[in-house]
Amino acid sequence: MSQQQQVQGVAGLKKHDIKVAGIVFMLYCLVAAGAFGIEEMIPEAGPGMTILLLAVFPIIWAYPISSLVAECGSMMPSEGGVYVWVKEAFGEFWGFQAGWWATVSTYITNGVYVALVSGYVSQMIPGMTVAGDQAIKIGMILIFTVINLLGLKEVGNVSTILSILILAAFTLVAVVGFCNWNSNPMEPFMPEGYNLLDGVGGGICICVWMYCGYECISNMAGEVKKPQVIPKGLMIAMPLIALTYVLPTLGGLATLPAGSWENWSTDGGFTGGSVGYATILTQNLGAAWGYIFLVIAIVSQCAIFNTYLASGSRGFFVLADDNLCPKVMVKVSKNRGVPHIGIISLAIVTYILCQADFTTLVSMEVVFMLALYIVLPLAVIKMRNVVPVKVRKKRNLFVIPGGKFALIYYAGFPITIAIIALLINGTDYLAMGLIAICTGPIAYYIFKRLYGGFVVNDPENNPVNPKTKMAIGDTVRLGVFMICAGAMAFLGQFWLKWYEIDYGEWGPGDYDVFCNSIPIVMQVLKWVGLAVLIVGIILYFTGKKKDAPLPRKEVDLDALMDKYLNEEKHDL
């Protein structure tokens, strides 16, 4: 078949017969890949609060999100996941925002996992040179890029092997910890002098991070022959991940000496006087287990990188398929049927960013993900009106049980927790994060002007305003976006001033990004937030009169599912 006849876009992807177990292990790698990271929660929140948060968050955060993903994925099992669901619920503008947030966040943070592997290897090989460090980074990126270029099934196979190794290691930690129980793992509940707000504030952000990633599996749904295995995999992976967190942490705190909780760290058991999961094994089984667990730490980061390379590389690919990104991104490899341009581009960006200091980048990435977890529940609520539950049940599709009141619970908790986490992260996260998410409308306008967007394939149902060159209704949507961003900035700065300065008694030098510029940042938040609010309100009401969105009609379920099970073909 020639280049001109090559089927590109989602229709050109090769489908794989991936079983439920494969989905579970890919999810395990996307969300967890072990309990690494929890070590930082323990001294910040306290042992008891850490265990409580790890036990409660599956109920109020992980289970609702996985259920929301399962409901949408059951009805629209398409490549692109949240992007597709949001665009079906709220149209082109909001769909692009969701796709942009999800994809850019992966591009930003994928380098972290490569940098961590390099750091772990340097502990095994003291005195490693700069050339050796770069060789490790390049080698890791090349290995998993090749695996991803082979196809999703190969990604799943590697994820399965790595997941089994990680699960075995943390199961051993839990068993050894429980068998050598010698102290109360819940004491102290919080550090001395802490109140409830301090304890929750010390652990909630890490806990949110530890239970993120369930939606990422949906980015690859278009390559799964029987996509209904994804909702089943979600329901199995969620409790498995929770147990992986709670049991080793509980066992570790129980077996280590009382008071050692203050010394937990992500490099615990590998260096100096800090402790961690490796310490449980070295203390009870011998020093050699420290090196074994260091290998597991490396395996963990490789597992995360492998699956996020697969998930993140599909983001710009599906946007390009809808004419909202450069068309080169829509290309599919001839023999393997994978979005090879997306995979290679993500690998290149990863190598560049793994050299950087990630403090500022992670500040942006956190808000991208929190914004995504706000819009996802809203899309589920909207689609309940577009495609009624009774229609879905006739097709035996997964629907969150419990009716409207249950939906309030499943949607309400993620939205509430996302907002709390955004505010409790601090001024640097809010300021940098709001700047970051505002790149979404800018990118949308640029790509819409350059590539056309939805109007290219369906001009009748996606008319464009001849004056703004944007889709009908985009002025209103932009107004809503600015109102939300402005409200968060304007109202958030009052909370942050109290939380970080008055209540927390922090001075300007206590901040990790802005240093002595915090008072200036507070003023910027206030005045820019107020200005954005005013502009947003003006855009909203002028748009309501001159550029009102088209009314949304109830959608036929069969047509909707067929649309994503039999993607339209694109020939380049």
Coordinates of C-alpha atoms in Angstrom, one line a residue:
M1 CA 0.0 0.0 0.0
S2 CA 1.4 3.4 -0.9
Q3 CA 1.8 6.4 1.3
Q4 CA -1.2 8.1 -0.3
Q5 CA -3.4 5.0 0.4
Q6 CA -2.2 4.5 3.9
V7 CA -5.1 4.8 6.4
Q8 CA -4.2 7.3 9.0
G9 CA -5.8 8.6 12.2
V10 CA -7.8 6.5 14.6
A11 CA -9.1 4.4 11.8
G12 CA -5.6 3.2 11.0
L13 CA -4.8 1.9 14.5
K14 CA -4.2 -1.8 14.9
K15 CA -6.5 -3.4 17.4
H16 CA -5.3 -5.9 19.9
D17 CA -7.0 -8.7 21.9
I18 CA -6.1 -7.5 25.4
K19 CA -7.6 -9.4 28.3
V20 CA -8.9 -8.0 31.5
A21 CA -5.7 -8.9 33.3
G22 CA -3.7 -6.9 30.8
I23 CA -5.9 -3.8 31.4
V24 CA -5.5 -4.3 35.2
F25 CA -1.7 -4.4 35.0
M26 CA -1.5 -1.4 32.7
L27 CA -3.7 0.5 35.1
Y28 CA -1.6 -0.6 38.0
C29 CA 1.5 0.9 36.2
L30 CA -0.4 4.1 35.3
V31 CA -1.7 4.8 38.8
A32 CA 0.7 3.1 41.2
A33 CA 3.6 0.9 40.2
G34 CA 4.3 0.4 43.9
A35 CA 3.9 2.6 46.9
F36 CA 6.8 4.9 46.2
G37 CA 6.0 8.4 47.1
I38 CA 4.0 7.7 50.2
E39 CA 7.2 7.9 52.2
E40 CA 6.9 11.7 51.9
M41 CA 3.4 11.7 53.4
I42 CA 4.4 10.1 56.7
P43 CA 6.5 12.8 58.2
E44 CA 4.3 15.6 56.7
A45 CA 0.9 14.3 57.9
G46 CA 1.8 11.8 60.6
P47 CA 1.6 8.0 60.6
G48 CA -2.1 7.7 61.7
M49 CA -3.3 10.5 59.3
T50 CA -1.3 8.8 56.4
I51 CA -3.0 5.5 56.9
L52 CA -6.4 7.1 57.3
L53 CA -6.0 9.1 54.1
L54 CA -4.7 6.1 52.1
A55 CA -7.8 4.1 53.3
V56 CA -10.3 6.9 52.8
F57 CA -9.2 8.2 49.4
P58 CA -10.1 5.1 47.5
I59 CA -13.7 5.6 48.7
I60 CA -14.0 9.4 48.1
W61 CA -11.6 9.8 45.2
A62 CA -10.3 6.7 43.4
Y63 CA -13.5 4.7 43.3
P64 CA -15.6 7.7 42.1
I65 CA -13.1 8.6 39.4
S66 CA -12.7 5.0 38.2
S67 CA -16.5 4.7 38.1
L68 CA -16.9 7.9 36.1
V69 CA -14.2 6.6 33.6
A70 CA -15.9 3.3 33.4
E71 CA -19.3 4.8 32.6
C72 CA -18.1 7.0 29.9
G73 CA -15.7 4.4 28.5
S74 CA -18.5 1.8 28.3
M75 CA -20.6 4.1 26.1
M76 CA -17.8 5.8 24.1
P77 CA -14.9 3.3 23.9
S78 CA -12.7 5.5 21.8
E79 CA -9.1 6.5 21.4
G80 CA -8.6 9.7 23.3
G81 CA -10.7 9.0 26.4
V82 CA -11.6 12.1 28.3
Y83 CA -11.1 14.3 25.3
V84 CA -13.7 12.4 23.4
W85 CA -16.2 12.3 26.3
V86 CA -15.9 16.0 27.0
K87 CA -16.2 17.0 23.3
E88 CA -19.4 14.9 23.1
A89 CA -20.8 16.5 26.2
F90 CA -19.7 20.2 25.8
G91 CA -18.4 20.5 22.2
E92 CA -15.1 21.4 20.5
F93 CA -13.8 24.1 22.8
W94 CA -14.0 22.2 26.1
G95 CA -13.0 18.9 24.5
F96 CA -9.8 20.6 23.3
Q97 CA -9.2 21.9 26.8
A98 CA -9.5 18.4 28.3
G99 CA -7.3 16.9 25.6
W100 CA -4.7 19.7 26.0
W101 CA -4.6 19.4 29.8
A102 CA -4.2 15.6 29.8
T103 CA -1.6 15.5 27.1
V104 CA 0.6 18.5 28.2
S105 CA 0.7 17.2 31.8
T106 CA 2.1 13.9 30.5
Y107 CA 4.7 15.7 28.3
I108 CA 5.8 17.8 31.3
T109 CA 6.2 15.0 33.9
N110 CA 7.3 12.0 31.9
G111 CA 10.9 13.2 32.3
V112 CA 10.6 12.8 36.1
Y113 CA 10.5 9.0 35.9
V114 CA 13.6 9.0 33.7
A115 CA 15.5 11.3 36.1
L116 CA 14.5 9.1 39.1
V117 CA 15.8 6.0 37.4
S118 CA 19.1 7.8 36.8
G119 CA 19.2 8.9 40.4
Y120 CA 18.5 5.3 41.7
V121 CA 21.2 3.9 39.4
S122 CA 23.7 6.5 40.7
Q123 CA 23.1 5.1 44.2
M124 CA 24.1 1.6 42.9
I125 CA 27.1 2.9 41.0
P126 CA 28.8 5.6 43.2
G127 CA 30.8 8.2 41.2
M128 CA 28.8 7.8 38.0
T129 CA 30.0 10.3 35.4
V130 CA 27.8 12.8 33.5
A131 CA 28.3 10.6 30.4
G132 CA 27.1 7.6 32.4
D133 CA 24.0 9.6 33.6
Q134 CA 23.1 10.6 30.0
A135 CA 23.7 7.0 28.8
I136 CA 21.2 5.7 31.4
K137 CA 18.6 8.3 30.4
I138 CA 19.0 7.7 26.7
G139 CA 19.0 3.9 27.1
M140 CA 15.8 3.9 29.1
I141 CA 14.0 6.2 26.7
L142 CA 15.2 4.2 23.7
I143 CA 14.2 0.8 25.2
F144 CA 10.6 1.8 26.0
T145 CA 10.2 3.9 22.8
V146 CA 10.9 0.7 20.9
I147 CA 8.5 -1.3 23.0
N148 CA 5.8 1.3 22.4
L149 CA 6.5 1.4 18.6
L150 CA 5.9 -2.4 18.5
G151 CA 2.3 -1.9 19.7
L152 CA -0.1 -1.7 22.6
K153 CA 0.0 -5.5 23.2
E154 CA 3.7 -5.3 23.8
V155 CA 3.3 -2.4 26.2
G156 CA 0.7 -4.5 28.1
N157 CA 3.0 -7.5 28.2
V158 CA 5.9 -5.5 29.6
S159 CA 3.5 -3.9 32.1
T160 CA 2.3 -7.3 33.3
I161 CA 5.9 -8.5 33.9
L162 CA 7.0 -5.3 35.7
S163 CA 3.7 -5.2 37.7
I164 CA 4.2 -8.8 39.0
L165 CA 7.7 -8.0 40.2
I166 CA 6.6 -4.8 41.9
L167 CA 3.6 -6.5 43.6
A168 CA 5.7 -9.4 44.8
A169 CA 8.2 -6.9 46.4
F170 CA 5.5 -4.9 48.2
T171 CA 3.7 -8.1 49.2
L172 CA 7.0 -9.2 50.8
V173 CA 7.3 -5.8 52.6
A174 CA 3.7 -6.2 54.0
V175 CA 4.3 -9.8 55.1
V176 CA 7.6 -9.1 56.8
G177 CA 6.2 -6.0 58.4
F178 CA 3.2 -7.8 59.9
C179 CA 5.3 -10.8 61.0
N180 CA 7.7 -8.5 62.9
W181 CA 5.1 -6.2 64.4
N182 CA 6.5 -4.3 67.4
S183 CA 4.9 -0.9 67.6
N184 CA 1.5 0.9 67.0
P185 CA 1.6 2.1 63.4
M186 CA -1.1 4.7 64.0
E187 CA 0.9 6.6 66.7
P188 CA 1.3 9.4 66.7
F189 CA -1.8 10.2 64.6
M190 CA -0.3 13.5 63.6
P191 CA 2.9 15.4 64.4
E192 CA 3.0 17.2 67.7
G193 CA 1.2 20.6 67.5
Y194 CA -0.7 19.7 64.4
N195 CA -4.5 20.1 64.1
L196 CA -6.8 18.5 61.6
L197 CA -6.2 21.1 58.9
D198 CA -2.4 20.7 59.2
G199 CA -2.6 16.9 59.0
V200 CA -4.9 16.9 56.0
G201 CA -2.9 19.7 54.3
G202 CA 0.3 17.7 54.8
G203 CA -1.0 14.6 53.1
I204 CA -3.8 15.4 50.7
C205 CA -1.8 16.6 47.8
I206 CA 0.5 13.5 47.7
C207 CA -2.6 11.3 48.3
V208 CA -4.4 12.8 45.3
W209 CA -1.2 12.3 43.2
M210 CA -0.9 8.6 44.4
Y211 CA -4.5 7.9 43.2
C212 CA -4.3 9.7 39.9
G213 CA -4.2 8.1 36.4
Y214 CA -7.3 5.9 36.1
E215 CA -8.5 8.0 33.1
C216 CA -5.2 7.4 31.2
I217 CA -6.1 3.9 30.1
S218 CA -9.1 5.3 28.1
N219 CA -6.6 7.1 25.8
M220 CA -5.8 3.7 24.2
A221 CA -9.3 2.3 24.1
G222 CA -9.4 2.5 20.3
E223 CA -6.7 -0.1 20.1
V224 CA -8.5 -2.7 22.2
K225 CA -10.7 -5.2 20.3
K226 CA -13.2 -5.6 23.1
P227 CA -13.1 -2.2 24.9
Q228 CA -15.7 -3.3 27.5
V229 CA -12.8 -5.1 29.3
I230 CA -11.6 -1.6 30.4
P231 CA -14.5 -0.9 32.8
K232 CA -14.0 -4.4 34.2
G233 CA -10.3 -3.8 34.6
L234 CA -11.0 -0.5 36.4
M235 CA -13.1 -2.2 39.0
I236 CA -10.4 -4.7 39.8
A237 CA -7.4 -2.4 39.6
M238 CA -8.8 0.2 42.1
P239 CA -8.9 -2.0 45.2
L240 CA -5.6 -3.7 44.2
I241 CA -3.9 -0.3 44.2
A242 CA -5.4 0.7 47.5
L243 CA -4.2 -2.6 49.1
T244 CA -0.7 -2.0 47.6
Y245 CA -0.6 1.3 49.4
V246 CA -2.2 0.5 52.8
L247 CA -0.8 -2.9 53.7
P248 CA 3.0 -2.3 53.1
T249 CA 2.7 1.1 54.8
L250 CA 0.9 -0.3 57.8
G251 CA 3.3 -3.2 58.1
G252 CA 6.3 -0.9 57.6
L253 CA 5.2 1.5 60.3
A254 CA 4.4 -1.4 62.7
T255 CA 7.8 -3.1 62.4
L256 CA 10.1 -0.1 62.5
P257 CA 11.1 1.4 65.9
A258 CA 8.7 3.9 67.5
G259 CA 9.7 7.5 66.4
S260 CA 11.3 6.4 63.1
W261 CA 8.3 7.8 61.2
E262 CA 9.9 11.2 61.2
N263 CA 12.8 9.8 59.0
W264 CA 10.7 8.3 56.2
S265 CA 11.9 9.4 52.8
T266 CA 11.7 8.3 49.1
D267 CA 15.3 7.3 49.3
G268 CA 14.8 5.5 52.6
G269 CA 16.7 2.2 52.9
F270 CA 19.1 3.2 50.2
T271 CA 21.1 6.0 51.8
G272 CA 22.0 7.5 55.2
G273 CA 19.7 7.6 58.1
S274 CA 16.4 7.8 56.3
V275 CA 14.0 4.9 56.3
G276 CA 11.5 3.5 53.8
Y277 CA 10.0 0.3 52.4
A278 CA 13.5 -1.1 51.7
T279 CA 14.4 -0.6 55.4
I280 CA 11.7 -3.2 56.4
L281 CA 13.5 -5.8 54.4
T282 CA 17.1 -4.8 55.3
Q283 CA 16.2 -4.7 59.0
N284 CA 14.6 -8.2 59.0
L285 CA 16.1 -10.1 56.1
G286 CA 19.6 -8.6 55.6
A287 CA 21.4 -5.7 53.9
A288 CA 21.3 -7.3 50.4
W289 CA 17.6 -6.6 50.2
G290 CA 18.3 -2.9 50.1
Y291 CA 19.9 -3.4 46.7
I292 CA 17.1 -5.7 45.6
F293 CA 14.6 -3.1 46.5
L294 CA 16.6 -0.4 44.8
V295 CA 16.2 -2.5 41.6
I296 CA 12.4 -2.7 42.3
A297 CA 12.4 1.1 42.6
I298 CA 14.0 1.3 39.2
V299 CA 11.5 -1.2 37.8
S300 CA 8.7 0.9 39.2
Q301 CA 9.8 4.1 37.4
C302 CA 10.3 2.1 34.2
A303 CA 6.8 0.7 34.5
I304 CA 5.2 4.1 34.9
F305 CA 7.3 5.6 32.0
N306 CA 6.4 2.7 29.7
T307 CA 2.6 3.1 30.2
Y308 CA 2.6 6.9 30.2
L309 CA 4.6 6.9 27.0
A310 CA 1.7 4.9 25.5
S311 CA -1.0 7.0 27.0
G312 CA 0.5 10.4 26.5
S313 CA 1.5 9.8 22.9
R314 CA -2.2 9.4 21.9
G315 CA -3.2 12.9 23.1
F316 CA -2.1 15.1 20.2
F317 CA -2.8 12.2 17.9
V318 CA -6.5 12.2 18.5
L319 CA -6.6 16.1 18.4
A320 CA -4.8 16.0 15.0
D321 CA -7.4 13.5 13.9
D322 CA -10.1 16.1 14.6
N323 CA -8.0 18.8 12.8
L324 CA -7.0 20.5 16.1
C325 CA -3.3 19.8 15.9
P326 CA -0.6 19.6 13.3
K327 CA -1.6 16.9 10.8
V328 CA 1.8 15.2 11.0
M329 CA 0.7 13.9 14.4
V330 CA -2.1 11.9 12.9
K331 CA 0.2 9.5 11.1
V332 CA 0.1 5.8 11.9
S333 CA 3.0 3.4 11.3
K334 CA 2.4 1.2 8.2
N335 CA 3.3 -2.2 9.7
R336 CA 2.5 -1.9 13.4
G337 CA -0.5 0.5 13.3
V338 CA 0.7 2.7 16.1
P339 CA 0.8 6.6 16.3
H340 CA 4.6 6.6 15.9
I341 CA 5.0 10.4 15.5
G342 CA 3.3 10.9 18.8
I343 CA 5.5 8.3 20.5
I344 CA 8.8 9.6 19.1
S345 CA 7.9 13.3 19.8
L346 CA 7.0 12.4 23.5
A347 CA 10.3 10.5 23.7
I348 CA 12.3 13.5 22.5
V349 CA 10.5 15.9 24.8
T350 CA 11.1 13.5 27.7
Y351 CA 14.8 13.5 27.1
I352 CA 14.9 17.3 27.0
L353 CA 12.9 17.7 30.2
C354 CA 14.6 15.0 32.2
Q355 CA 17.6 17.3 32.4
A356 CA 15.6 20.1 34.1
D357 CA 14.6 21.1 37.6
F358 CA 11.0 20.1 37.8
T359 CA 9.7 22.3 40.7
T360 CA 8.0 24.9 38.4
L361 CA 6.9 22.3 35.8
V362 CA 5.3 20.1 38.4
S363 CA 3.4 23.1 39.8
M364 CA 1.8 23.5 36.4
E365 CA 1.2 19.8 35.9
V366 CA -0.7 19.4 39.1
V367 CA -3.3 22.0 38.1
F368 CA -3.7 20.4 34.6
M369 CA -4.8 17.2 36.3
L370 CA -7.0 18.8 38.9
A371 CA -8.8 20.8 36.1
L372 CA -9.3 17.5 34.3
Y373 CA -10.9 15.9 37.4
I374 CA -13.3 18.8 37.6
V375 CA -14.5 18.6 34.0
L376 CA -14.7 14.8 33.8
P377 CA -17.6 14.5 36.4
L378 CA -19.4 17.4 34.6
A379 CA -19.2 15.6 31.3
V380 CA -20.7 12.4 32.9
I381 CA -23.6 14.5 34.3
K382 CA -24.2 16.1 30.9
M383 CA -24.1 12.8 29.0
R384 CA -26.7 11.4 31.4
N385 CA -29.1 14.0 29.8
V386 CA -27.9 13.3 26.3
V387 CA -28.1 9.5 26.5
P388 CA -30.6 8.5 29.3
V389 CA -29.6 5.6 31.6
K390 CA -32.6 3.5 30.5
V391 CA -31.3 3.5 27.0
R392 CA -27.8 2.4 28.1
K393 CA -29.1 -0.4 30.2
K394 CA -30.8 -2.0 27.2
R395 CA -27.3 -2.4 25.7
N396 CA -25.9 -3.8 29.0
L397 CA -23.5 -0.9 29.4
F398 CA -21.9 0.0 32.7
V399 CA -23.8 2.7 34.5
I400 CA -22.9 4.0 38.0
P401 CA -25.5 2.4 40.3
G402 CA -27.7 4.4 42.6
G403 CA -29.5 6.9 40.4
K404 CA -29.1 10.7 40.6
F405 CA -28.2 10.8 44.3
A406 CA -25.3 8.4 43.8
L407 CA -24.2 10.5 40.8
I408 CA -24.0 13.5 43.1
Y409 CA -21.6 11.5 45.3
Y410 CA -19.5 10.2 42.5
A411 CA -19.2 13.6 40.8
G412 CA -19.2 15.8 43.9
F413 CA -16.3 14.3 45.8
P414 CA -13.7 14.5 42.9
I415 CA -14.7 18.1 42.1
T416 CA -14.6 19.1 45.8
I417 CA -11.3 17.4 46.5
A418 CA -9.7 18.8 43.3
I419 CA -10.6 22.4 44.3
I420 CA -9.3 21.8 47.9
A421 CA -6.1 20.3 46.6
L422 CA -5.6 23.2 44.2
L423 CA -6.0 25.7 47.0
I424 CA -4.1 23.8 49.7
N425 CA -1.1 23.2 47.4
G426 CA -0.1 26.8 47.9
T427 CA 0.3 30.1 46.1
D428 CA 3.0 28.9 43.8
Y429 CA 0.9 26.0 42.6
L430 CA -2.2 28.2 42.1
A431 CA -0.4 31.0 40.3
M432 CA 1.7 28.8 38.0
G433 CA -1.2 26.4 37.5
L434 CA -3.7 29.1 36.4
I435 CA -1.1 30.5 34.0
A436 CA -0.6 26.9 32.6
I437 CA -4.2 26.1 32.0
C438 CA -4.7 29.4 30.3
T439 CA -2.5 28.1 27.5
G440 CA -5.5 25.9 26.6
P441 CA -7.7 28.6 25.0
I442 CA -4.6 30.2 23.4
A443 CA -3.6 26.9 21.8
Y444 CA -7.2 26.2 20.8
Y445 CA -7.5 29.5 18.9
I446 CA -4.2 29.0 17.1
F447 CA -4.9 25.4 16.1
K448 CA -8.5 26.3 15.1
R449 CA -7.3 29.0 12.8
L450 CA -4.5 26.9 11.3
Y451 CA -6.2 23.5 10.9
G452 CA -10.0 24.3 11.0
G453 CA -11.2 21.9 13.7
F454 CA -14.5 20.1 13.5
V455 CA -15.8 22.3 10.6
V456 CA -13.4 20.5 8.2
N457 CA -15.2 17.1 8.4
D458 CA -18.7 18.3 9.4
P459 CA -19.4 21.9 8.5
E460 CA -23.2 21.6 8.8
N461 CA -23.1 20.7 12.5
N462 CA -20.0 22.8 13.4
P463 CA -20.6 26.2 11.9
V464 CA -18.0 28.9 12.3
N465 CA -18.6 32.6 13.2
P466 CA -17.2 34.5 10.2
K467 CA -16.1 37.4 12.4
T468 CA -14.2 35.5 15.1
K469 CA -13.2 32.5 13.0
M470 CA -14.2 30.4 16.0
A471 CA -17.0 27.9 16.4
I472 CA -20.5 29.2 17.1
G473 CA -20.7 29.5 20.9
D474 CA -17.0 29.7 21.5
T475 CA -17.3 33.3 22.8
V476 CA -19.7 32.1 25.5
R477 CA -17.4 29.2 26.3
L478 CA -14.4 31.4 26.6
G479 CA -16.3 33.7 28.9
V480 CA -17.2 30.7 31.2
F481 CA -13.5 29.7 31.2
M482 CA -12.4 33.1 32.2
I483 CA -15.0 33.5 34.8
C484 CA -13.9 30.2 36.4
A485 CA -10.2 31.0 36.2
G486 CA -10.8 34.5 37.5
A487 CA -12.9 33.4 40.4
M488 CA -10.3 30.9 41.4
A489 CA -7.6 33.5 41.3
F490 CA -9.6 36.3 42.9
L491 CA -11.2 34.3 45.7
G492 CA -8.2 32.0 46.2
Q493 CA -5.8 34.7 47.1
F494 CA -7.8 35.6 50.2
W495 CA -7.7 32.0 51.3
L496 CA -4.0 31.6 50.5
K497 CA -3.0 34.8 52.4
W498 CA -4.7 33.4 55.5
Y499 CA -3.6 29.8 55.0
E500 CA 0.1 30.5 54.3
I501 CA 0.9 33.7 56.0
D502 CA -1.6 34.5 58.8
Y503 CA -2.5 30.9 59.8
G504 CA 0.7 29.3 58.8
E505 CA 3.0 32.1 60.0
W506 CA 5.2 31.8 56.9
G507 CA 7.4 34.5 55.7
P508 CA 8.3 35.2 52.0
G509 CA 11.4 33.1 52.3
D510 CA 9.4 30.0 53.0
Y511 CA 8.1 29.6 49.5
D512 CA 9.8 27.2 47.1
V513 CA 9.4 29.0 43.8
F514 CA 8.7 32.7 44.2
C515 CA 11.0 33.3 47.2
N516 CA 10.7 37.0 48.1
S517 CA 8.1 37.7 45.4
I518 CA 5.1 36.3 47.3
P519 CA 3.5 39.7 48.2
I520 CA 3.8 40.7 44.5
V521 CA 2.2 37.4 43.5
M522 CA -0.7 37.9 45.9
Q523 CA -1.4 41.3 44.2
V524 CA -1.1 39.8 40.8
L525 CA -3.5 37.0 41.7
K526 CA -6.0 39.6 43.1
W527 CA -6.0 42.1 40.3
V528 CA -5.5 39.7 37.4
G529 CA -8.2 37.5 38.9
L530 CA -10.6 40.5 39.1
A531 CA -9.8 41.6 35.6
V532 CA -10.4 38.1 34.2
L533 CA -13.7 37.9 36.1
I534 CA -14.9 41.2 34.5
V535 CA -13.7 40.3 31.0
G536 CA -15.3 36.8 31.4
I537 CA -18.6 38.3 32.4
I538 CA -18.6 40.7 29.5
L539 CA -17.7 37.9 27.0
Y540 CA -20.4 35.7 28.5
F541 CA -23.2 38.2 28.1
T542 CA -22.2 39.6 24.8
G543 CA -21.8 36.0 23.5
K544 CA -25.2 35.1 24.8
K545 CA -26.7 37.7 22.6
K546 CA -24.5 37.5 19.5
D547 CA -22.9 34.1 19.5
A548 CA -25.2 31.8 21.4
P549 CA -24.2 28.1 21.3
L550 CA -26.4 25.8 19.2
P551 CA -28.9 23.8 21.2
R552 CA -27.9 20.2 22.0
K553 CA -30.3 17.4 21.0
E554 CA -30.7 13.9 22.6
V555 CA -28.3 11.5 20.8
D556 CA -29.1 8.1 19.5
L557 CA -26.9 5.6 21.5
D558 CA -26.4 3.2 18.7
A559 CA -25.2 6.0 16.4
L560 CA -22.9 7.3 19.2
M561 CA -21.3 3.9 19.9
D562 CA -21.0 3.0 16.2
K563 CA -19.2 6.4 15.7
Y564 CA -16.4 5.3 18.0
L565 CA -16.4 1.6 17.3
N566 CA -16.2 2.2 13.6
E567 CA -14.0 5.3 13.2
E568 CA -14.2 7.2 10.0
K569 CA -11.1 6.6 7.8
H570 CA -8.7 9.3 6.8
D571 CA -6.4 8.9 3.8
L572 CA -3.3 11.0 3.4

